[in-house]
mmCIF file of C-alpha atoms in Angstrom:
data_model
loop_
_atom_site.group_PDB
_atom_site.id
_atom_site.type_symbol
_atom_site.label_atom_id
_atom_site.label_comp_id
_atom_site.label_asym_id
_atom_site.label_seq_id
_atom_site.Cartn_x
_atom_site.Cartn_y
_atom_site.Cartn_z
ATOM 1 C CA MET A 22 116.653 107.724 118.810
ATOM 2 C CA ASN A 23 114.149 109.207 116.611
ATOM 3 C CA LEU A 24 114.290 109.262 112.776
ATOM 4 C CA THR A 25 115.657 112.688 112.530
ATOM 5 C CA GLU A 26 118.327 112.027 115.065
ATOM 6 C CA HIS A 27 119.316 108.834 113.232
ATOM 7 C CA LEU A 28 119.589 110.703 109.874
ATOM 8 C CA ALA A 29 121.720 113.208 111.459
ATOM 9 C CA THR A 30 124.437 110.564 112.386
ATOM 10 C CA ILE A 31 124.829 109.528 108.766
ATOM 11 C CA ASP A 32 127.843 110.680 106.795
ATOM 12 C CA TRP A 33 126.061 111.973 103.683
ATOM 13 C CA SER A 34 129.084 112.358 101.632
ATOM 14 C CA PHE A 35 129.326 108.603 101.271
ATOM 15 C CA PRO A 36 133.011 109.051 100.448
ATOM 16 C CA ASN A 37 133.601 105.390 99.534
ATOM 17 C CA LEU A 38 130.452 105.110 97.092
ATOM 18 C CA SER A 39 129.877 106.237 93.606
ATOM 19 C CA ASN A 40 127.157 105.439 91.052
ATOM 20 C CA SER A 41 127.683 102.201 89.246
ATOM 21 C CA GLY A 42 125.433 99.550 87.501
ATOM 22 C CA ILE A 43 122.526 100.993 85.505
ATOM 23 C CA HIS A 44 123.224 104.447 87.106
ATOM 24 C CA SER A 45 126.417 104.756 84.917
ATOM 25 C CA LEU A 46 124.400 104.301 81.620
ATOM 26 C CA HIS A 47 124.803 107.781 80.495
ATOM 27 C CA TRP A 48 126.946 110.803 81.780
ATOM 28 C CA TYR A 49 125.105 113.852 83.252
ATOM 29 C CA PRO A 50 126.334 116.804 85.245
ATOM 30 C CA ALA A 51 125.912 117.379 88.915
ATOM 31 C CA THR A 52 124.115 114.035 89.694
ATOM 32 C CA TYR A 53 124.116 112.850 93.381
ATOM 33 C CA VAL A 54 125.122 109.385 94.695
ATOM 34 C CA ALA A 55 122.375 106.785 94.594
ATOM 35 C CA ALA A 56 123.009 106.081 98.187
ATOM 36 C CA ILE A 57 121.255 109.335 99.031
ATOM 37 C CA PRO A 58 117.792 108.361 97.808
ATOM 38 C CA GLY A 59 118.668 104.798 98.502
ATOM 39 C CA THR A 60 118.906 105.741 102.197
ATOM 40 C CA LEU A 61 116.020 108.279 102.362
ATOM 41 C CA ILE A 62 113.328 106.318 100.647
ATOM 42 C CA PRO A 63 113.121 103.245 102.910
ATOM 43 C CA ALA A 64 113.214 105.638 106.024
ATOM 44 C CA PHE A 65 110.371 107.756 104.822
ATOM 45 C CA THR A 66 108.162 105.449 102.807
ATOM 46 C CA GLN A 67 106.550 102.062 102.389
ATOM 47 C CA LYS A 68 106.143 100.013 99.325
ATOM 48 C CA ASN A 69 103.897 101.251 96.665
ATOM 49 C CA ASP A 70 104.107 104.771 98.133
ATOM 50 C CA VAL A 71 104.499 107.522 95.512
ATOM 51 C CA ILE A 72 107.998 109.242 95.111
ATOM 52 C CA LEU A 73 108.302 112.436 93.158
ATOM 53 C CA ASP A 74 111.438 114.020 91.749
ATOM 54 C CA PRO A 75 110.475 117.320 90.103
ATOM 55 C CA PHE A 76 114.076 117.830 88.872
ATOM 56 C CA ASN A 77 114.499 114.255 87.541
ATOM 57 C CA GLY A 78 117.894 114.669 85.748
ATOM 58 C CA SER A 79 119.441 111.349 85.125
ATOM 59 C CA GLY A 80 116.961 109.418 86.997
ATOM 60 C CA THR A 81 118.919 108.510 90.069
ATOM 61 C CA THR A 82 115.946 108.813 92.387
ATOM 62 C CA GLY A 83 113.685 106.974 89.985
ATOM 63 C CA VAL A 84 116.005 104.023 89.795
ATOM 64 C CA GLU A 85 116.149 103.605 93.520
ATOM 65 C CA ALA A 86 112.479 104.202 94.071
ATOM 66 C CA ILE A 87 111.510 101.526 91.415
ATOM 67 C CA ARG A 88 114.214 99.228 92.894
ATOM 68 C CA LEU A 89 112.598 99.589 96.368
ATOM 69 C CA GLY A 90 109.221 98.806 95.223
ATOM 70 C CA ARG A 91 107.714 102.176 95.283
ATOM 71 C CA LYS A 92 105.839 104.193 92.539
ATOM 72 C CA PHE A 93 107.704 107.009 90.790
ATOM 73 C CA ILE A 94 107.071 110.257 89.060
ATOM 74 C CA GLY A 95 109.947 112.218 87.385
ATOM 75 C CA ILE A 96 109.805 115.614 85.889
ATOM 76 C CA ASP A 97 112.330 117.310 83.662
ATOM 77 C CA THR A 98 112.664 119.979 81.046
ATOM 78 C CA ASN A 99 115.605 118.180 79.314
ATOM 79 C CA PRO A 100 114.479 115.510 76.837
ATOM 80 C CA ILE A 101 117.968 113.943 76.924
ATOM 81 C CA ALA A 102 117.641 113.460 80.687
ATOM 82 C CA LEU A 103 114.250 111.743 80.292
ATOM 83 C CA LEU A 104 115.660 109.591 77.473
ATOM 84 C CA MET A 105 118.416 108.192 79.464
ATOM 85 C CA SER A 106 116.034 107.856 82.486
ATOM 86 C CA GLU A 107 113.534 105.929 80.324
ATOM 87 C CA ALA A 108 116.331 103.608 79.266
ATOM 88 C CA LYS A 109 117.291 102.833 82.964
ATOM 89 C CA LEU A 110 113.625 102.350 84.083
ATOM 90 C CA TYR A 111 112.060 100.415 81.003
ATOM 91 C CA PHE A 112 113.744 97.047 81.342
ATOM 92 C CA PRO A 113 113.457 95.874 77.775
ATOM 93 C CA GLU A 114 113.165 92.158 77.045
ATOM 94 C CA PRO A 115 116.733 91.012 76.516
ATOM 95 C CA LYS A 116 116.100 88.883 73.493
ATOM 96 C CA THR A 117 114.230 91.686 71.679
ATOM 97 C CA LEU A 118 116.929 94.194 72.461
ATOM 98 C CA LYS A 119 119.817 91.848 71.392
ATOM 99 C CA LYS A 120 118.030 91.068 68.111
ATOM 100 C CA GLN A 121 117.768 94.762 67.321
ATOM 101 C CA ILE A 122 121.388 95.328 68.293
ATOM 102 C CA ASP A 123 122.497 92.649 65.984
ATOM 103 C CA PHE A 124 120.458 94.232 63.236
ATOM 104 C CA ILE A 125 122.168 97.580 63.800
ATOM 105 C CA VAL A 126 125.615 95.835 63.820
ATOM 106 C CA GLU A 127 124.850 94.001 60.604
ATOM 107 C CA GLU A 128 123.740 97.127 58.730
ATOM 108 C CA SER A 129 126.599 99.195 60.136
ATOM 109 C CA GLU A 130 129.162 96.614 58.999
ATOM 110 C CA GLY A 131 127.541 96.349 55.506
ATOM 111 C CA LEU A 132 129.759 96.567 52.511
ATOM 112 C CA PHE A 133 127.722 99.056 50.621
ATOM 113 C CA GLY A 134 129.245 102.424 49.777
ATOM 114 C CA ARG A 135 129.053 105.766 51.575
ATOM 115 C CA ALA A 136 126.673 107.129 49.116
ATOM 116 C CA GLU A 137 123.864 104.799 50.336
ATOM 117 C CA VAL A 138 123.626 106.564 53.550
ATOM 118 C CA ASP A 139 122.344 110.050 53.512
ATOM 119 C CA PRO A 140 124.697 112.556 55.115
ATOM 120 C CA HIS A 141 123.676 113.783 58.471
ATOM 121 C CA PRO A 142 121.867 117.353 58.060
ATOM 122 C CA HIS A 143 124.607 118.782 60.361
ATOM 123 C CA HIS A 144 127.458 116.964 58.920
ATOM 124 C CA ASP A 145 129.581 120.116 58.448
ATOM 125 C CA GLU A 146 129.278 121.025 62.116
ATOM 126 C CA LEU A 147 129.767 117.336 63.251
ATOM 127 C CA LYS A 148 132.950 117.139 61.301
ATOM 128 C CA ALA A 149 134.514 119.617 63.500
ATOM 129 C CA TRP A 150 134.036 117.047 66.588
ATOM 130 C CA TYR A 151 134.608 113.699 64.700
ATOM 131 C CA HIS A 152 137.034 111.981 62.374
ATOM 132 C CA PRO A 153 135.188 111.566 58.900
ATOM 133 C CA ASP A 154 135.359 107.740 59.370
ATOM 134 C CA THR A 155 133.924 108.085 62.806
ATOM 135 C CA LEU A 156 131.282 110.518 61.721
ATOM 136 C CA PHE A 157 130.244 108.192 58.890
ATOM 137 C CA THR A 158 129.808 105.185 61.177
ATOM 138 C CA LEU A 159 127.931 106.951 63.892
ATOM 139 C CA ASN A 160 125.457 108.341 61.148
ATOM 140 C CA ARG A 161 125.142 104.737 59.851
ATOM 141 C CA ILE A 162 124.386 103.581 63.446
ATOM 142 C CA LEU A 163 121.799 106.217 63.939
ATOM 143 C CA THR A 164 120.220 105.610 60.634
ATOM 144 C CA SER A 165 119.665 102.026 61.728
ATOM 145 C CA ILE A 166 118.407 102.836 65.117
ATOM 146 C CA ILE A 167 115.857 105.201 63.795
ATOM 147 C CA LYS A 168 114.388 102.206 61.704
ATOM 148 C CA THR A 169 113.463 100.351 64.973
ATOM 149 C CA ASP A 170 109.706 100.080 65.046
ATOM 150 C CA ASN A 171 109.293 99.557 68.798
ATOM 151 C CA LEU A 172 109.411 103.107 70.248
ATOM 152 C CA GLN A 173 110.544 101.995 73.576
ATOM 153 C CA ILE A 174 113.344 99.982 72.275
ATOM 154 C CA ARG A 175 114.301 102.758 69.936
ATOM 155 C CA LYS A 176 114.460 105.063 72.951
ATOM 156 C CA CYS A 177 116.754 102.679 74.706
ATOM 157 C CA LEU A 178 119.041 102.473 71.731
ATOM 158 C CA LEU A 179 119.052 106.243 71.273
ATOM 159 C CA ALA A 180 120.134 106.554 74.979
ATOM 160 C CA ILE A 181 122.955 104.162 74.289
ATOM 161 C CA PHE A 182 123.925 106.148 71.349
ATOM 162 C CA SER A 183 123.673 109.463 73.067
ATOM 163 C CA GLY A 184 125.874 108.093 75.890
ATOM 164 C CA ILE A 185 128.744 107.209 73.532
ATOM 165 C CA LEU A 186 128.989 110.606 71.687
ATOM 166 C CA LYS A 187 131.421 112.365 73.949
ATOM 167 C CA ASN A 188 133.870 109.476 74.037
ATOM 168 C CA ALA A 189 133.567 108.821 70.368
ATOM 169 C CA SER A 190 134.345 112.481 69.601
ATOM 170 C CA SER A 191 137.889 113.971 69.457
ATOM 171 C CA GLN A 192 137.396 116.324 72.185
ATOM 172 C CA GLY A 193 139.346 114.567 75.020
ATOM 173 C CA ARG A 194 138.897 117.120 77.704
ATOM 174 C CA HIS A 195 136.022 117.156 80.266
ATOM 175 C CA TRP A 196 132.223 117.818 79.566
ATOM 176 C CA GLY A 197 132.696 121.558 80.099
ATOM 177 C CA TRP A 198 134.675 121.924 76.822
ATOM 178 C CA VAL A 199 131.729 120.445 74.863
ATOM 179 C CA CYS A 200 129.337 122.443 77.118
ATOM 180 C CA ASP A 201 131.077 125.633 76.099
ATOM 181 C CA ASN A 202 131.203 124.558 72.377
ATOM 182 C CA VAL A 203 134.994 124.350 72.354
ATOM 183 C CA LYS A 204 135.734 122.083 69.394
ATOM 184 C CA PRO A 205 139.023 120.046 69.099
ATOM 185 C CA LYS A 206 141.783 121.528 67.114
ATOM 186 C CA PRO A 207 142.273 120.058 63.688
ATOM 187 C CA PHE A 208 145.388 118.185 64.674
ATOM 188 C CA GLU A 209 143.422 116.676 67.586
ATOM 189 C CA ILE A 210 140.917 114.997 65.139
ATOM 190 C CA ILE A 211 141.515 111.108 65.473
ATOM 191 C CA SER A 212 139.609 108.174 64.165
ATOM 192 C CA LYS A 213 137.743 106.058 66.676
ATOM 193 C CA ASP A 214 136.061 102.716 66.283
ATOM 194 C CA ALA A 215 132.492 104.018 66.674
ATOM 195 C CA LEU A 216 130.923 100.585 65.933
ATOM 196 C CA SER A 217 132.951 98.791 68.724
ATOM 197 C CA ILE A 218 132.327 101.720 71.038
ATOM 198 C CA PHE A 219 128.457 101.448 70.472
ATOM 199 C CA LEU A 220 128.466 97.544 70.678
ATOM 200 C CA ASN A 221 130.296 97.510 73.818
ATOM 201 C CA ALA A 222 127.924 100.062 75.289
ATOM 202 C CA ALA A 223 125.001 98.210 73.999
ATOM 203 C CA ASN A 224 126.032 94.733 75.306
ATOM 204 C CA GLU A 225 126.865 96.456 78.726
ATOM 205 C CA TYR A 226 123.334 98.061 78.815
ATOM 206 C CA VAL A 227 121.869 94.535 78.147
ATOM 207 C CA LYS A 228 123.770 93.358 81.105
ATOM 208 C CA LEU A 229 123.087 96.097 83.330
ATOM 209 C CA THR A 230 119.415 96.304 82.683
ATOM 210 C CA GLU A 231 118.989 92.584 83.493
ATOM 211 C CA LEU A 232 120.985 92.948 86.704
ATOM 212 C CA SER A 233 118.911 96.130 87.526
ATOM 213 C CA HIS A 234 115.558 94.088 87.203
ATOM 214 C CA LYS A 235 116.881 91.303 89.325
ATOM 215 C CA ALA A 236 117.605 93.943 92.036
ATOM 216 C CA VAL A 237 113.958 94.962 91.735
ATOM 217 C CA GLN A 238 112.816 91.440 92.175
ATOM 218 C CA VAL A 239 114.712 91.386 95.450
ATOM 219 C CA HIS A 240 112.092 93.785 97.053
ATOM 220 C CA VAL A 241 109.168 92.890 94.748
ATOM 221 C CA GLU A 242 109.443 88.960 94.324
ATOM 222 C CA ALA A 243 108.464 87.679 90.887
ATOM 223 C CA GLU A 244 107.400 91.017 89.687
ATOM 224 C CA THR A 245 107.649 91.026 85.707
ATOM 225 C CA ARG A 246 109.121 93.745 83.660
ATOM 226 C CA LYS A 247 105.716 94.750 82.458
ATOM 227 C CA GLN A 248 104.581 95.018 86.058
ATOM 228 C CA THR A 249 107.630 97.263 86.967
ATOM 229 C CA ARG A 250 107.175 99.576 84.000
ATOM 230 C CA ALA A 251 103.709 100.333 85.338
ATOM 231 C CA ARG A 252 105.113 101.792 88.564
ATOM 232 C CA TYR A 253 106.799 104.895 86.929
ATOM 233 C CA LYS A 254 105.871 107.881 84.847
ATOM 234 C CA LEU A 255 108.190 110.458 83.248
ATOM 235 C CA LEU A 256 106.785 114.019 82.486
ATOM 236 C CA ALA A 257 108.466 116.455 80.008
ATOM 237 C CA GLY A 258 108.589 120.045 80.834
ATOM 238 C CA ASP A 259 108.596 122.639 83.537
ATOM 239 C CA CYS A 260 108.240 120.964 87.021
ATOM 240 C CA VAL A 261 105.773 123.634 88.436
ATOM 241 C CA THR A 262 103.469 123.276 85.349
ATOM 242 C CA ASN A 263 103.607 119.498 85.622
ATOM 243 C CA MET A 264 103.159 119.474 89.269
ATOM 244 C CA LYS A 265 99.874 121.327 88.877
ATOM 245 C CA SER A 266 98.457 118.238 87.112
ATOM 246 C CA ILE A 267 99.128 116.206 90.089
ATOM 247 C CA LYS A 268 96.409 115.695 92.680
ATOM 248 C CA SER A 269 96.691 117.471 96.085
ATOM 249 C CA GLU A 270 98.038 115.248 98.740
ATOM 250 C CA TYR A 271 98.918 112.495 96.270
ATOM 251 C CA VAL A 272 102.605 112.193 96.801
ATOM 252 C CA ASP A 273 104.258 110.440 99.769
ATOM 253 C CA PHE A 274 107.719 111.706 99.639
ATOM 254 C CA ILE A 275 109.740 114.120 97.410
ATOM 255 C CA VAL A 276 113.420 113.450 96.779
ATOM 256 C CA THR A 277 115.231 115.854 94.556
ATOM 257 C CA SER A 278 118.107 118.337 93.862
ATOM 258 C CA PRO A 279 117.053 121.740 92.560
ATOM 259 C CA PRO A 280 119.359 123.380 90.031
ATOM 260 C CA TYR A 281 122.118 125.127 91.784
ATOM 261 C CA TYR A 282 122.109 128.807 90.930
ATOM 262 C CA GLY A 283 124.871 129.594 88.383
ATOM 263 C CA VAL A 284 126.569 126.212 88.720
ATOM 264 C CA ALA A 285 125.776 123.817 85.825
ATOM 265 C CA ASP A 286 124.358 123.841 82.180
ATOM 266 C CA TYR A 287 122.391 120.743 81.934
ATOM 267 C CA ILE A 288 121.069 121.363 78.362
ATOM 268 C CA LYS A 289 124.434 122.549 77.023
ATOM 269 C CA SER A 290 126.313 119.701 78.518
ATOM 270 C CA GLN A 291 124.394 117.291 76.081
ATOM 271 C CA ARG A 292 125.108 119.511 73.037
ATOM 272 C CA LEU A 293 126.345 116.687 70.915
ATOM 273 C CA SER A 294 123.263 114.563 71.398
ATOM 274 C CA TYR A 295 121.001 117.610 70.459
ATOM 275 C CA LEU A 296 123.252 118.086 67.316
ATOM 276 C CA TRP A 297 123.066 114.416 66.273
ATOM 277 C CA PHE A 298 119.241 114.049 67.063
ATOM 278 C CA ASP A 299 118.190 116.877 64.773
ATOM 279 C CA LYS A 300 116.676 114.805 62.094
ATOM 280 C CA ASP A 301 113.387 115.005 60.625
ATOM 281 C CA GLU A 302 112.640 111.247 61.425
ATOM 282 C CA LEU A 303 113.191 112.122 65.272
ATOM 283 C CA ALA A 304 111.215 115.343 65.322
ATOM 284 C CA PRO A 305 108.142 113.636 66.747
ATOM 285 C CA GLU A 306 110.174 112.608 69.719
ATOM 286 C CA ARG A 307 111.266 116.216 70.259
ATOM 287 C CA LEU A 308 114.860 115.280 70.670
ATOM 288 C CA GLY A 309 116.254 117.642 68.074
ATOM 289 C CA PHE A 310 118.749 120.500 67.972
ATOM 290 C CA ARG A 311 115.881 122.712 66.664
ATOM 291 C CA ASP A 312 114.725 122.905 70.291
ATOM 292 C CA PHE A 313 118.169 123.523 71.748
ATOM 293 C CA GLU A 314 118.110 127.145 72.302
ATOM 294 C CA LYS A 315 114.482 127.343 73.445
ATOM 295 C CA LEU A 316 115.109 124.639 75.929
ATOM 296 C CA ARG A 317 118.176 126.586 77.237
ATOM 297 C CA SER A 318 116.037 129.610 77.779
ATOM 298 C CA PHE A 319 113.739 127.520 79.974
ATOM 299 C CA GLU A 320 116.537 126.230 82.254
ATOM 300 C CA SER A 321 116.243 127.776 85.774
ATOM 301 C CA GLY A 322 119.499 128.620 87.370
ATOM 302 C CA ALA A 323 121.731 127.730 84.591
ATOM 303 C CA ARG A 324 125.353 128.742 84.627
ATOM 304 C CA SER A 325 125.110 130.349 81.265
ATOM 305 C CA ASN A 326 122.190 132.591 82.593
ATOM 306 C CA ARG A 327 124.102 133.739 85.540
ATOM 307 C CA THR A 328 125.003 137.113 84.016
ATOM 308 C CA ARG A 329 121.401 137.967 82.872
ATOM 309 C CA LYS A 330 119.666 140.856 84.546
ATOM 310 C CA ASN A 331 117.660 139.766 87.515
ATOM 311 C CA SER A 332 118.730 136.140 87.041
ATOM 312 C CA HIS A 333 118.967 135.581 90.852
ATOM 313 C CA GLU A 334 115.490 136.975 91.335
ATOM 314 C CA THR A 335 113.950 135.065 88.515
ATOM 315 C CA TYR A 336 115.646 131.848 89.982
ATOM 316 C CA MET A 337 114.204 132.439 93.559
ATOM 317 C CA LYS A 338 110.719 133.235 92.168
ATOM 318 C CA PHE A 339 110.774 129.848 90.427
ATOM 319 C CA ILE A 340 111.867 128.044 93.504
ATOM 320 C CA ALA A 341 109.146 129.654 95.489
ATOM 321 C CA ALA A 342 106.662 128.346 92.938
ATOM 322 C CA PHE A 343 108.281 124.952 93.105
ATOM 323 C CA PHE A 344 107.832 124.865 96.906
ATOM 324 C CA GLU A 345 104.207 125.986 96.619
ATOM 325 C CA GLN A 346 103.394 123.027 94.331
ATOM 326 C CA SER A 347 105.421 120.681 96.598
ATOM 327 C CA PHE A 348 103.598 121.566 99.585
ATOM 328 C CA ARG A 349 100.262 121.151 97.775
ATOM 329 C CA VAL A 350 101.018 117.709 96.345
ATOM 330 C CA LEU A 351 102.533 116.089 99.459
ATOM 331 C CA LYS A 352 100.331 114.375 101.874
ATOM 332 C CA GLN A 353 99.842 115.704 105.310
ATOM 333 C CA GLY A 354 102.762 114.784 107.580
ATOM 334 C CA SER A 355 104.971 113.702 104.729
ATOM 335 C CA SER A 356 108.417 114.913 103.932
ATOM 336 C CA MET A 357 110.580 116.362 101.149
ATOM 337 C CA ALA A 358 114.427 115.840 100.995
ATOM 338 C CA LEU A 359 116.542 118.201 99.047
ATOM 339 C CA VAL A 360 120.229 118.049 98.153
ATOM 340 C CA VAL A 361 121.252 121.626 97.641
ATOM 341 C CA GLY A 362 124.540 123.502 97.009
ATOM 342 C CA GLU A 363 125.824 126.827 96.012
ATOM 343 C CA SER A 364 128.915 128.225 94.236
ATOM 344 C CA GLN A 365 131.422 130.432 96.131
ATOM 345 C CA ALA A 366 131.438 132.768 93.110
ATOM 346 C CA ARG A 367 127.674 133.155 93.053
ATOM 347 C CA ALA A 368 125.115 134.689 95.276
ATOM 348 C CA SER A 369 124.243 132.466 98.316
ATOM 349 C CA THR A 370 121.091 130.604 98.077
ATOM 350 C CA THR A 371 120.766 127.873 100.685
ATOM 351 C CA ASP A 372 119.329 130.106 103.435
ATOM 352 C CA GLU A 373 116.935 131.674 100.952
ATOM 353 C CA LEU A 374 115.849 128.178 99.821
ATOM 354 C CA ILE A 375 115.037 127.336 103.493
ATOM 355 C CA ALA A 376 113.249 130.517 104.029
ATOM 356 C CA ALA A 377 111.259 130.013 100.853
ATOM 357 C CA ALA A 378 110.188 126.565 101.868
ATOM 358 C CA GLN A 379 109.256 127.734 105.458
ATOM 359 C CA GLY A 380 107.182 130.553 103.652
ATOM 360 C CA GLN A 381 105.093 127.878 102.106
ATOM 361 C CA GLY A 382 104.367 126.133 105.379
ATOM 362 C CA PHE A 383 107.221 123.574 105.539
ATOM 363 C CA THR A 384 109.150 122.844 108.816
ATOM 364 C CA LEU A 385 112.986 122.333 108.530
ATOM 365 C CA ALA A 386 113.675 119.027 110.209
ATOM 366 C CA LEU A 387 117.297 118.594 109.405
ATOM 367 C CA ARG A 388 120.108 120.331 107.827
ATOM 368 C CA LYS A 389 123.240 118.312 107.338
ATOM 369 C CA GLU A 390 126.217 119.239 105.472
ATOM 370 C CA ARG A 391 127.935 116.861 102.948
ATOM 371 C CA ASP A 392 131.385 117.070 101.307
ATOM 372 C CA ILE A 393 131.786 116.386 97.696
ATOM 373 C CA LYS A 394 134.700 114.794 95.994
ATOM 374 C CA LEU A 395 137.234 116.978 94.629
ATOM 375 C CA SER A 396 136.885 115.623 91.147
ATOM 376 C CA ARG A 397 133.322 116.629 91.051
ATOM 377 C CA ARG A 398 134.009 119.913 92.675
ATOM 378 C CA ARG A 399 136.170 120.964 89.858
ATOM 379 C CA LEU A 400 133.376 120.574 87.409
ATOM 380 C CA MET A 401 130.806 122.334 89.273
ATOM 381 C CA ALA A 402 131.919 126.164 89.352
ATOM 382 C CA LYS A 403 133.839 125.451 92.791
ATOM 383 C CA VAL A 404 130.891 124.122 94.717
ATOM 384 C CA LYS A 405 132.607 123.572 98.064
ATOM 385 C CA CYS A 406 129.990 121.407 99.760
ATOM 386 C CA GLU A 407 126.289 120.513 99.707
ATOM 387 C CA ASP A 408 123.516 120.258 102.283
ATOM 388 C CA ILE A 409 120.908 117.669 102.922
ATOM 389 C CA LEU A 410 117.686 119.536 103.820
ATOM 390 C CA ILE A 411 114.755 117.563 105.125
ATOM 391 C CA PHE A 412 111.295 119.398 105.390
ATOM 392 C CA ILE A 413 108.124 118.165 106.857
ATOM 393 C CA LYS A 414 104.569 119.186 105.851
ATOM 394 C CA ASN A 415 102.859 119.553 109.273
#
C-alpha cells in the first residue's frame, strides 16, 4: 500500500478527538483538529524540514510542526491570531513567567483607589459588555501587563488576557453574538471575578507550556527552549505578499486551511480583544482597535463580505495567487495538504479550488471527505462537511 492509499483509509473526521493542551489556550473560529497536521507532517516530511501554513490562524499546524522537530513558517493577517500562536510556540521560562504573573496579581489586588488607574480609552463602549467592577479589574490587569519589559513575556500575557475576555464579559451566548457586535442587555450585566479568571488562565498556561515543551523533547531530545524558538517564524500580513519573500523551492510541505468563502469572520470574532488593545502603549505592537476596520477589509472570503459585489470573484482571484506562490515555494516533488469546506448557503468553491490548483501545475493526489461535529457546524454557516485535499508538485 502506497502513501496515498494509506491516507485514503484514514477517518479524517477524527470523531473522538478534540484540541486540548496548549492548543486550547485561546478560542478561535473554524480551527481544525491537531490530529490532521499531526498525521500529515510525519507522513510527508523528515525532521528539520520546513513546514508552511500560509493561513496560520490559531497556530495548530505550527504547534504540531515544532512538536515533531520540524521548522515552521506561519503567516496571518490577524494580529490576534499571531499573538496566540506566539504564546503557544515561545515556551517562556516558567520562573520568569510566574514572577511576572505574581507582579500582576499583586498590583491588581492593591488597595489603592480607582482613580489611580487611568480609565480605558474605550471605557464607555466596554461598559456595555462588562460589569463596572469586572471592567475596572480587567483594566488594572491590562495596565500591569503593559508594564512588562520583556516583549515576548508581554505577548504571552496579552494572549492569556485576550483569551479570557469573552468569558469575563456578560455576553453568555456563543462567539457569533460578539462577532456581530450584539451586546448583552442591561439586565444581563453581571459581575465576574476577573482577577481569578485571569490567574486561573495564567497558571494553566504555565502548566500547558511546560507540558508542551516536554512533548517537543520527546522528538528532539534535550532541546532547550531557546533552540526550539529558533525553529519557527511568524509573519504578519497577506499570505501572497509574504510568500513572495520566501525563496523558490524552500518549503518541504504546506499544511493549511484557506478561509472558507462566506463562512467565518476571523477578525470580527476577536472584537473584544481589538477593543481592549486599542491603547497608545500597545500601538507599536499593532494590536489596536484602530486597525480593526482596515484588517477586516483585507480578510479574504469573510462572512461579512459575502454580499459585496464580485466577492466570489475576488476570493477566487486571491486563491489563484495563493496557489501560484505555493507552487513556487514548494520543492519539486513535495506536497500541499488543504482542509477545505463550503457553506450550503454560498457559492460552491471546492471544485473551483481544485481547478485553480491544477491550473498552477499541481496534481491532485487525494480528495477525502471528513465530517465535522454538529456543535462546530452550527457555528460555521451550516458547513455540512469538509474535504482533505492533497496536491503534489510534480
